[in-house]
Coordinates of C-alpha atoms and ligand atoms in Angstrom, one line a residue:
X887 CA 19.1 -13.0 6.5
X888 CA 15.7 -12.3 5.0
X889 CA 12.8 -13.6 7.0
X890 CA 10.8 -16.7 5.9
X891 CA 7.8 -15.6 3.9
X892 CA 4.6 -17.3 2.8
X893 CA 2.8 -15.4 0.0
X894 CA -1.0 -15.4 -0.4
X895 CA -2.0 -14.9 -4.0
X896 CA -5.4 -13.2 -4.1
X897 CA -8.0 -14.4 -6.5
X898 CA -10.7 -12.1 -5.2
X899 CA -11.7 -14.2 -2.2
X900 CA -13.2 -12.5 0.8
X901 CA -10.9 -14.2 3.3
X902 CA -7.5 -13.2 1.8
X903 CA -6.6 -11.1 4.9
X904 CA -7.7 -13.9 7.2
X905 CA -5.5 -16.4 5.6
X906 CA -2.5 -14.1 6.1
X907 CA -3.4 -13.6 9.7
X908 CA -3.7 -17.3 10.3
X909 CA -0.3 -17.9 8.9
X910 CA 1.1 -15.2 11.1
X911 CA -0.4 -16.9 14.1
X912 CA 2.2 -19.6 13.3
X913 CA 4.9 -16.9 13.7
X914 CA 5.6 -16.9 10.0
X915 CA 5.6 -13.7 8.0
X916 CA 2.9 -13.7 5.3
X917 CA 2.0 -11.1 2.7
X918 CA -1.0 -10.8 0.3
X919 CA -0.3 -10.1 -3.3
X920 CA -2.6 -9.9 -6.4
X921 CA -2.9 -13.1 -8.3
X922 CA -0.8 -11.6 -11.2
X923 CA 2.2 -10.7 -9.1
X924 CA 5.4 -11.0 -11.2
X925 CA 7.3 -14.1 -10.4
X926 CA 10.7 -12.4 -10.2
X927 CA 9.3 -10.5 -7.3
X928 CA 8.6 -13.8 -5.5
X929 CA 12.1 -15.0 -6.4
X930 CA 13.7 -12.0 -4.5
X931 CA 12.1 -13.2 -1.2
X932 CA 13.0 -15.9 1.2
X933 CA 9.9 -17.6 -0.1
X934 CA 8.8 -20.8 1.7
X935 CA 5.4 -21.4 0.3
X936 CA 2.4 -20.0 -1.6
X937 CA -1.3 -20.1 -0.8
X938 CA -4.0 -19.5 -3.5
X939 CA -7.1 -17.9 -2.1
X940 CA -10.7 -18.6 -3.0
X941 CA -12.7 -16.3 -5.3
X942 CA -16.1 -15.8 -6.9
X943 CA -15.3 -16.9 -10.4
X944 CA -15.3 -20.1 -12.4
X945 CA -11.9 -21.1 -13.6
X946 CA -13.2 -22.0 -17.1
X947 CA -15.1 -18.7 -17.6
X948 CA -13.6 -16.0 -19.8
X949 CA -11.6 -13.4 -18.0
X950 CA -11.3 -15.3 -14.8
X951 CA -8.2 -14.5 -12.8
X952 CA -5.4 -17.0 -13.6
X953 CA -1.7 -17.2 -12.7
X954 CA 1.5 -18.2 -14.4
X955 CA 1.9 -22.0 -14.5
X956 CA 5.5 -21.4 -13.6
X957 CA 4.3 -20.8 -10.0
X958 CA 4.3 -24.6 -9.6
X959 CA 7.9 -24.8 -10.7
X960 CA 9.3 -22.3 -8.1
X961 CA 10.4 -25.1 -5.9
X962 CA 8.1 -24.2 -3.0
X963 CA 4.9 -25.9 -1.9
X964 CA 1.6 -24.5 -3.0
X965 CA -1.7 -24.8 -1.2
X966 CA -4.9 -24.1 -3.2
X967 CA -8.0 -23.1 -1.3
X968 CA -11.5 -23.2 -2.9
X969 CA -11.2 -21.4 -6.2
X970 CA -7.4 -21.7 -5.8
X971 CA -7.8 -25.5 -5.6
X972 CA -9.9 -25.5 -8.8
X973 CA -7.4 -23.4 -10.5
X974 CA -4.6 -25.7 -9.6
X975 CA -6.7 -28.7 -11.0
X976 CA -7.6 -26.7 -14.1
X977 CA -4.0 -25.5 -14.9
X978 CA -2.5 -29.0 -14.4
X979 CA -5.0 -31.0 -16.5
X980 CA -7.7 -32.0 -14.1
X981 CA -11.4 -31.4 -14.7
X982 CA -13.5 -28.6 -13.0
X983 CA -17.2 -28.5 -13.5
X984 CA -20.4 -27.1 -12.0
X985 CA -21.3 -29.3 -9.0
X986 CA -24.7 -31.1 -9.2
X987 CA -25.6 -29.2 -6.0
X988 CA -23.7 -26.3 -4.3
X989 CA -22.3 -26.9 -0.9
X990 CA -22.6 -24.0 1.5
X991 CA -21.9 -23.8 5.2
X992 CA -20.6 -26.4 7.8
X993 CA -20.0 -29.7 6.0
X994 CA -18.7 -33.0 7.2
X995 CA -15.6 -33.9 5.2
X996 CA -14.2 -37.4 5.1
X997 CA -10.4 -37.4 5.3
X998 CA -9.0 -40.3 3.2
X999 CA -5.3 -39.7 3.9
X1000 CA -4.4 -38.4 7.4
X1001 CA -0.9 -37.5 6.6
X1002 CA 1.0 -34.2 5.7
X1003 CA -1.8 -31.6 5.4
X1004 CA -4.2 -33.7 7.4
X1005 CA -1.7 -35.0 10.0
X1006 CA -3.5 -35.2 13.3
X1007 CA -6.9 -34.3 11.8
X1008 CA -9.9 -36.5 12.6
X1009 CA -11.2 -38.9 9.9
X1010 CA -14.5 -37.0 9.7
X1011 CA -14.1 -33.3 10.3
X1012 CA -16.4 -30.3 10.0
X1013 CA -15.3 -27.8 7.4
X1014 CA -16.7 -24.6 5.9
X1015 CA -17.7 -25.0 2.3
X1016 CA -18.9 -22.3 -0.1
X1017 CA -18.8 -23.4 -3.8
X1018 CA -20.8 -24.0 -6.9
X1019 CA -18.0 -25.5 -9.0
X1020 CA -16.0 -28.5 -7.9
X1021 CA -13.0 -30.6 -9.0
X1022 CA -14.6 -33.5 -10.9
X1023 CA -11.3 -35.2 -11.6
X1024 CA -7.9 -34.5 -10.0
X1025 CA -5.0 -34.0 -12.4
X1026 CA -2.6 -36.8 -13.2
X1027 CA 0.0 -37.3 -10.5
X1028 CA -2.4 -36.2 -7.7
X1029 CA -4.1 -38.4 -5.1
X1030 CA -7.4 -37.6 -3.5
X1031 CA -7.0 -36.9 0.2
X1032 CA -10.6 -36.0 1.2
X1033 CA -14.2 -36.1 -0.1
X1034 CA -17.8 -35.4 0.8
X1035 CA -20.9 -37.0 -0.6
X1036 CA -21.2 -34.1 -3.1
X1037 CA -17.5 -33.4 -3.7
X1038 CA -15.3 -36.3 -5.0
X1039 CA -12.2 -34.2 -4.5
X1040 CA -12.5 -32.1 -1.3
X1041 CA -8.7 -32.5 -0.9
X1042 CA -5.9 -33.6 -3.2
X1043 CA -2.1 -33.7 -3.2
X1044 CA 0.9 -34.3 -5.3
X1045 CA 3.6 -34.8 -2.7
X1046 CA 6.5 -35.0 -5.1
X1047 CA 5.7 -31.6 -6.5
X1048 CA 4.7 -30.1 -3.2
X1049 CA 1.1 -29.3 -4.3
X1050 CA -1.9 -29.4 -2.0
X1051 CA -5.5 -28.3 -2.4
X1052 CA -8.7 -28.2 -0.4
X1053 CA -12.2 -27.3 -1.6
X1054 CA -13.2 -25.9 1.8
X1055 CA -11.8 -22.9 3.7
X1056 CA -9.3 -23.9 6.5
X1057 CA -8.8 -20.2 7.5
X1058 CA -12.4 -19.6 8.8
X1059 CA -13.3 -20.5 12.3
X1060 CA -16.1 -22.8 11.3
X1061 CA -13.6 -25.2 9.9
X1062 CA -12.9 -26.9 13.2
X1063 CA -9.4 -28.3 12.5
X1064 CA -8.5 -25.6 9.9
X1065 CA -5.7 -24.1 12.0
X1066 CA -4.1 -27.5 12.4
X1067 CA -4.1 -27.9 8.6
X1068 CA -2.6 -24.5 8.0
X1069 CA 0.0 -25.1 10.6
X1070 CA 0.8 -28.5 9.0
X1071 CA 1.2 -26.7 5.6
X1072 CA 3.3 -23.8 6.9
X1073 CA 5.5 -25.6 9.5
X1074 CA 5.9 -29.2 8.2
X1075 CA 5.3 -29.0 4.4
X1076 CA 7.0 -25.6 3.8
X1077 CA 9.5 -26.2 6.6
X1078 CA 9.2 -22.8 8.3
X1079 CA 10.8 -22.4 11.7
X1080 CA 8.6 -19.4 12.8
X1081 CA 11.0 -16.4 12.9
X1082 CA 8.2 -13.7 12.9
X1083 CA 8.0 -12.5 16.5
X1084 CA 7.0 -9.1 17.8
X1085 CA 10.0 -8.7 20.1
X1086 CA 12.4 -9.0 17.2
X1087 CA 10.1 -6.8 15.1
X1088 CA 10.3 -4.0 17.6
X1089 CA 14.0 -4.3 18.0
X1090 CA 14.6 -4.4 14.2
X1091 CA 12.2 -1.4 13.6
X1092 CA 14.0 0.7 16.2
X1093 CA 17.3 0.2 14.6
X1094 CA 15.9 0.7 11.0
X1095 CA 14.2 3.9 12.1
X1096 CA 17.4 5.2 13.7
X1097 CA 19.4 4.5 10.6
X1098 CA 16.8 6.2 8.4
X1099 CA 16.1 9.3 10.4
X1100 CA 19.7 10.0 11.5
X1101 CA 19.6 13.5 13.0
X1102 CA 16.3 14.4 11.3
X1103 CA 13.2 15.9 12.8
X1104 CA 10.1 13.8 13.1
X1105 CA 6.4 14.8 13.5
X1106 CA 3.6 12.6 14.6
X1107 CA -0.2 13.3 14.9
X1108 CA -1.3 11.5 17.9
X1109 CA -5.0 10.6 18.2
X1110 CA -4.7 8.5 21.4
X1111 CA -5.8 5.4 19.4
X1112 CA -3.8 2.2 19.4
X1113 CA -2.1 2.6 16.1
X1114 CA -0.8 6.1 16.5
X1115 CA 0.2 5.5 20.1
X1116 CA 2.3 2.4 19.2
X1117 CA 3.8 4.3 16.2
X1118 CA 4.7 7.2 18.5
X1119 CA 6.3 5.1 21.1
X1120 CA 8.3 3.2 18.6
X1121 CA 9.6 6.5 17.2
X1122 CA 10.3 7.9 20.7
X1123 CA 12.4 4.8 21.6
X1124 CA 14.3 5.2 18.3
X1125 CA 15.0 8.9 18.1
X1126 CA 13.8 10.5 21.4
X1127 CA 13.6 14.2 21.4
X1128 CA 13.9 14.5 17.7
X1129 CA 10.2 13.5 17.7
X1130 CA 7.3 15.8 18.4
X1131 CA 3.9 14.4 18.9
X1132 CA 0.9 16.8 18.3
X1133 CA -2.3 15.7 20.0
X1134 CA -5.3 17.7 18.8
X1135 CA -8.1 17.5 21.4
X1136 CA -11.2 18.3 19.4
X1137 CA -13.5 18.1 22.4
X1138 CA -15.1 15.0 20.9
X1139 CA -13.2 12.5 22.9
X1140 CA -14.6 10.1 25.4
X1141 CA -14.8 11.2 29.0
X1142 CA -11.3 11.9 30.5
X1143 CA -9.7 10.6 27.4
X1144 CA -7.7 13.7 26.6
X1145 CA -6.2 13.6 30.0
X1146 CA -5.4 9.9 29.8
X1147 CA -3.5 10.5 26.5
X1148 CA -1.6 13.4 28.2
X1149 CA -0.8 11.2 31.2
X1150 CA 0.9 8.6 28.9
X1151 CA 2.7 10.9 26.5
X1152 CA 3.0 14.1 28.4
X1153 CA 6.0 15.2 30.6
X1154 CA 4.9 12.9 33.4
X1155 CA 4.6 9.8 31.1
X1156 CA 8.2 8.8 31.1
X1157 CA 8.8 8.8 27.3
X1158 CA 11.5 10.9 25.9
X1159 CA 9.7 13.0 23.4
X1160 CA 8.2 16.5 22.8
X1161 CA 4.4 16.5 23.4
X1162 CA 2.1 19.2 22.3
X1163 CA -1.6 19.1 23.3
X1164 CA -3.9 21.5 21.5
X1165 CA -7.1 22.2 23.3
X1166 CA -9.3 23.1 20.4
X1167 CA -12.8 22.2 21.5
X1168 CA -14.3 25.7 21.3
X1169 CA -13.0 25.9 17.7
X1170 CA -14.6 22.6 16.7
X1171 CA -17.9 23.3 18.4
X1172 CA -18.0 26.7 16.7
X1173 CA -17.5 25.2 13.3
X1174 CA -20.1 22.5 14.0
X1175 CA -22.8 24.8 15.3
X1176 CA -26.0 24.4 13.3
X1177 CA -24.7 21.6 11.1
X1178 CA -26.9 18.4 11.1
X1179 CA -25.9 16.5 8.0
X1180 CA -23.6 13.6 8.9
X1181 CA -21.2 13.8 5.9
X1182 CA -20.8 17.6 6.4
X1183 CA -20.0 17.0 10.1
X1184 CA -17.4 14.5 9.2
X1185 CA -15.8 16.8 6.6
X1186 CA -15.8 19.7 9.0
X1187 CA -14.1 17.7 11.7
X1188 CA -11.6 16.2 9.3
X1189 CA -10.7 19.6 7.8
X1190 CA -10.5 21.5 11.0
X1191 CA -8.3 18.7 12.4
X1192 CA -5.9 19.3 9.5
X1193 CA -6.0 23.1 10.0
X1194 CA -5.1 22.8 13.7
X1195 CA -2.4 20.3 13.0
X1196 CA -1.0 22.5 10.2
X1197 CA -0.8 25.5 12.5
X1198 CA 1.1 23.5 15.1
X1199 CA 3.4 22.1 12.5
X1200 CA 4.2 25.6 11.3
X1201 CA 5.3 26.5 14.8
X1202 CA 7.7 23.6 14.8
X1203 CA 9.0 24.5 11.3
X1204 CA 10.1 22.2 8.5
X1205 CA 10.3 18.5 9.5
X1206 CA 12.1 15.7 7.7
X1207 CA 9.6 12.9 8.5
X1208 CA 5.9 12.6 9.2
X1209 CA 4.8 9.5 11.0
X1210 CA 1.6 7.7 10.1
X1211 CA 0.0 4.8 11.8
X1212 CA -1.0 2.9 8.6
X1213 CA -1.5 -0.8 9.3
X1214 CA -1.4 -3.8 7.0
X1215 CA -5.2 -4.1 6.3
X1216 CA -5.1 -0.5 5.0
X1217 CA -2.3 -1.5 2.7
X1218 CA -4.1 -4.5 1.4
X1219 CA -7.3 -2.7 1.0
X1220 CA -5.9 0.3 -0.8
X1221 CA -3.6 -1.9 -3.1
X1222 CA -5.8 -4.8 -4.0
X1223 CA -9.4 -3.8 -4.4
X1224 CA -11.8 -1.0 -4.9
X1225 CA -14.8 -0.7 -2.7
X1226 CA -17.6 1.8 -2.5
X1227 CA -17.2 4.7 -0.1
X1228 CA -20.0 4.3 2.5
X1229 CA -18.6 7.0 4.8
X1230 CA -15.6 9.2 4.3
X1231 CA -13.2 8.0 6.9
X1232 CA -11.2 10.6 8.7
X1233 CA -7.7 9.6 9.3
X1234 CA -4.3 11.2 9.3
X1235 CA -4.2 10.2 5.7
X1236 CA -5.2 13.7 4.7
X1237 CA -2.2 15.3 6.3
X1238 CA 0.7 15.1 4.0
X1239 CA -0.4 17.8 1.6
X1240 CA -0.4 20.5 4.3
X1241 CA 2.9 19.9 6.1
X1242 CA 6.3 20.6 4.8
X1243 CA 8.2 17.3 5.1
X1244 CA 10.5 15.1 3.1
X1245 CA 9.2 11.6 3.7
X1246 CA 6.5 9.6 5.4
X1247 CA 7.4 6.9 8.0
X1248 CA 4.9 4.1 8.5
X1249 CA 6.4 1.8 11.0
X1250 CA 3.4 -0.4 11.4
X1251 CA 2.5 -0.9 7.7
X1252 CA 3.4 -4.6 7.9
X1253 CA 1.3 -5.4 11.0
X1254 CA -2.2 -6.6 11.6
X1255 CA -4.2 -5.0 14.5
X1256 CA -3.5 -7.9 16.9
X1257 CA 0.2 -7.6 16.1
X1258 CA 0.1 -3.9 16.7
X1259 CA -1.3 -4.6 20.1
X1260 CA 1.4 -7.2 20.8
X1261 CA 4.1 -4.7 19.7
X1262 CA 2.5 -2.1 22.0
X1263 CA 2.8 -4.5 25.0
X1264 CA 6.4 -5.2 24.0
X1265 CA 7.1 -1.5 24.1
X1266 CA 5.6 -1.2 27.6
X1267 CA 2.5 0.8 26.7
X1268 CA -0.2 0.4 29.3
X1269 CA -2.7 -2.4 28.6
X1270 CA -5.5 0.1 29.0
X1271 CA -4.3 2.0 26.0
X1272 CA -3.3 -1.1 24.0
X1273 CA -6.7 -2.7 24.3
X1274 CA -8.6 0.5 23.8
X1275 CA -11.8 0.2 21.8
X1276 CA -11.7 1.3 18.2
X1277 CA -12.7 4.9 18.1
X1278 CA -13.7 6.8 15.0
X1279 CA -11.5 9.8 13.9
X1280 CA -14.5 12.2 14.1
X1281 CA -15.0 11.0 17.6
X1282 CA -18.2 11.6 19.4
X1283 CA -19.2 13.8 16.5
X1284 CA -20.7 10.7 14.8
X1285 CA -22.3 9.5 18.1
X1286 CA -24.3 12.7 18.5
X1287 CA -27.1 12.6 16.0
X1288 CA -27.9 15.9 14.5
X1289 CA -26.3 19.1 15.7
X1290 CA -23.3 18.9 18.0
X1291 CA -23.7 21.0 21.1
X1292 CA -21.7 21.2 24.3
X1293 CA -24.7 19.8 26.1
X1294 CA -25.0 16.8 23.9
X1295 CA -21.3 16.1 24.2
X1296 CA -21.6 16.1 27.9
X1297 CA -24.6 13.8 27.8
X1298 CA -22.9 11.3 25.5
X1299 CA -19.6 11.4 27.5
X1300 CA -21.3 10.7 30.8
X1301 CA -23.7 8.0 29.5
X1302 CA -20.9 6.3 27.7
X1303 CA -18.7 6.3 30.8
X1304 CA -21.4 4.7 32.8
X1305 CA -22.0 2.1 30.1
X1306 CA -18.4 1.2 29.9
X1307 CA -18.0 1.0 33.7
X1308 CA -21.0 -1.4 34.0
X1309 CA -19.7 -3.6 31.1
X1310 CA -16.4 -3.8 32.9
X1311 CA -18.1 -4.7 36.1
X1312 CA -20.0 -7.5 34.3
X1313 CA -16.6 -8.8 33.1
X1314 CA -17.7 -8.4 29.4
X1315 CA -15.0 -5.9 28.4
X1316 CA -12.9 -8.2 26.2
X1317 CA -15.6 -10.4 24.8
X1318 CA -17.5 -7.5 23.1
X1319 CA -16.3 -6.2 19.7
X1320 CA -17.3 -2.6 20.2
X1321 CA -19.8 -0.9 22.5
X1322 CA -20.7 2.7 23.1
X1323 CA -23.5 5.1 23.9
X1324 CA -24.8 7.7 21.4
X1325 CA -27.2 10.5 21.9
X1326 CA -30.2 10.6 19.6
X1327 CA -31.7 13.8 18.3
X1328 CA -35.0 12.8 19.8
X1329 CA -36.6 14.3 22.9
X1330 CA -39.5 12.7 24.6
X1331 CA -41.9 13.3 27.4
X1332 CA -41.2 11.6 30.7
X1333 CA -42.0 11.9 34.3
X1334 CA -39.6 12.2 37.2
X1335 CA -40.6 13.0 40.8
X1336 CA -44.1 14.0 39.7
X1337 CA -42.6 16.5 37.3
X1338 CA -43.0 16.4 33.5
X1339 CA -39.6 16.1 31.7
X1340 CA -38.8 16.7 28.1
X1341 CA -35.4 15.3 27.6
X1342 CA -33.0 13.4 25.2
X1343 CA -33.0 9.6 24.5
X1344 CA -29.7 7.9 24.7
X1345 CA -29.0 4.8 22.6
X1346 CA -26.7 2.0 23.7
X1347 CA -25.0 -0.2 21.1
X1348 CA -22.8 -3.3 21.3
X1349 CA -21.7 -5.4 18.4
X1350 CA -19.6 -8.5 17.9
X1351 CA -17.5 -8.4 14.8
X1352 CA -14.2 -9.9 13.5
X1353 CA -13.5 -7.5 10.7
X1354 CA -15.8 -4.5 11.2
X1355 CA -17.2 -5.0 7.7
X1356 CA -20.1 -7.0 9.1
X1357 CA -21.3 -7.1 12.7
X1358 CA -24.1 -8.6 14.8
X1359 CA -25.9 -6.8 17.7
X1360 CA -24.9 -8.4 21.0
X1361 CA -27.6 -10.0 23.2
X1362 CA -26.8 -7.9 26.2
X1363 CA -27.9 -9.4 29.5
X1364 CA -31.0 -7.7 30.9
X1365 CA -29.4 -7.1 34.3
X1366 CA -26.6 -5.1 32.6
X1367 CA -29.1 -3.1 30.5
X1368 CA -31.4 -2.3 33.4
X1369 CA -28.5 -1.2 35.7
X1370 CA -27.1 1.0 33.0
X1371 CA -30.5 2.5 32.2
X1372 CA -31.3 3.4 35.7
X1373 CA -27.9 4.9 36.3
X1374 CA -28.0 7.0 33.1
X1375 CA -31.5 8.4 33.7
X1376 CA -30.6 9.1 37.3
X1377 CA -27.1 10.4 36.9
X1378 CA -27.0 12.1 33.5
X1379 CA -28.9 15.4 33.5
X1380 CA -31.0 15.9 30.4
X1381 CA -31.8 12.2 29.7
X1382 CA -35.1 10.5 30.4
X1383 CA -35.0 7.5 28.1
X1384 CA -32.5 4.8 27.2
X1385 CA -32.8 2.6 24.0
X1386 CA -30.8 -0.4 22.9
X1387 CA -29.9 -0.8 19.2
X1388 CA -30.6 -4.3 17.9
X1389 CA -29.5 -3.7 14.3
X1390 CA -26.7 -5.6 12.6
X1391 CA -24.3 -4.4 9.9
X1392 CA -25.6 -4.6 7.3
X1393 CA -28.2 -3.0 7.2
X1394 CA -26.9 -0.6 9.9
X1395 CA -23.4 0.6 10.2
X1396 CA -21.6 0.3 13.6
X1397 CA -21.5 4.0 14.2
X1398 CA -24.8 6.0 14.0
X1399 CA -23.6 8.5 11.4
Ligands
XMP1516 P1 -19.0 1.8 10.5 O1 -19.8 2.8 11.3 O2 -18.5 2.3 9.2 O3 -17.7 1.6 11.4 O4 -19.7 0.5 10.4 C1 -16.8 0.5 11.2 C2 -15.6 0.7 12.2 O5 -14.9 1.9 11.8 C3 -14.9 2.9 12.8 N1 -15.0 4.2 12.2 C4 -14.0 5.0 11.9 N2 -12.7 4.9 12.1 N3 -12.3 7.0 11.2 C5 -11.9 5.9 11.8 O6 -10.7 5.8 12.0 C6 -13.6 7.2 10.9 O7 -14.0 8.2 10.3 C7 -14.5 6.1 11.3 N4 -15.9 5.9 11.1 C8 -16.2 4.7 11.7 C9 -16.0 2.5 13.7 O8 -15.8 2.9 15.0 C10 -16.0 1.0 13.6 O9 -15.0 0.4 14.4

């Protein structure tokens, strides 16, 4: 039996992934496709409903993304959001025009019909609006279900045809009852039962992998991050000793992290797999000596990583499968849009060229990050690893400004460990998006015990973010900052100053380089 599926048709909105994530929160499988997906593809699925996303265009402008009108005849409910609602109105004979004033931000919406999509929703409800066009007149056969003083059609429906539309964005958090509306659509209007659960995903993946791999040999590059760890354990449960995990310790990991990875995946860890740890720190430091330019550093670390991995792979010999920890946002981003390269991201994506293998296995390619974590817990991976902070592939290399030296690595490792420890003590671990220490390239004069010092400045950073594309600096409590500061200057040799980074993204990025 194919699993129930809701399809999100992407018209260029910035929240396409978020819509899919919200649907999955209802335990219903959801995939994002471009707006011009071929309808026969939809017919092959156990399709339960379609959601049109928002988008930056005007439906009546030339070249705007449209869709086949036949979508409305597939026999499944359709929900249009923002641009998607206007498109629905436009294609079915309503009128879309430029609104007399744009609505942007939290807006009170009057719900005129509290049934179906709005079942259980308050008569006046705060919703997130972001539009310059609006539906002036709903198409024939539709009734208006919500309005605002600006927007005569903030919601509309044609129950007989299963068509629903809202001008606002139910998927964003600022729409206070948005999740209720999406749940009403997915569960009640589309009639989904909610068959997407991580325990059955894990079970099904294990049996699929077994069938695919047979007696083949499998190779996995383990970084110690959440994705590669979950992928590795999934493979280990499926094929045991046919799997070899290679863990390249480039000497740019957080304090004790290499040993922690070894504890979980090494011989004492209890998983039935072959584990190879390569201690390559000297090699990496050697290559990085004298290099200051951030992109060069990233390239060197990325390339050296591949070289080391390649050498290990040669020792193992030809393998049949290479495992990659690709997750669904990577799939959406590489398949649907093109964005400017701000930094060259180092991932195992560069590996396939250099290793002799037959096929790639990407066991997590359908999962969002929170689902990967849930699957990890299902697989019995320690919580500490499952909830590990995102950590860049080039590691501390991008948290050491300027040249990487063994001394600066020690400084950043120790300062970061203190910072993390104090944040944990303050009970802030889970509420912060990402936090870490970096070592600047600046030395300054200080005084300690009547002696002049000339030492490094360490920078602390903490951001809150939901998607890592934008982020805000966290207002860290002063007690935490002052404790961390005095511990760092007292305990970490070579540091006499601690700074806190107040920059958001944009204009900053989360990492320093
Ligand atoms: P930036 O610094 O680009 O970081 O704002 C956004 C998020 O991505 C992480 N990051 C990386 N992750 N390889 C990765 O796998 C990389 O090269 C890399 N660079 C940055 C960063 O930690 C943050 O979570």
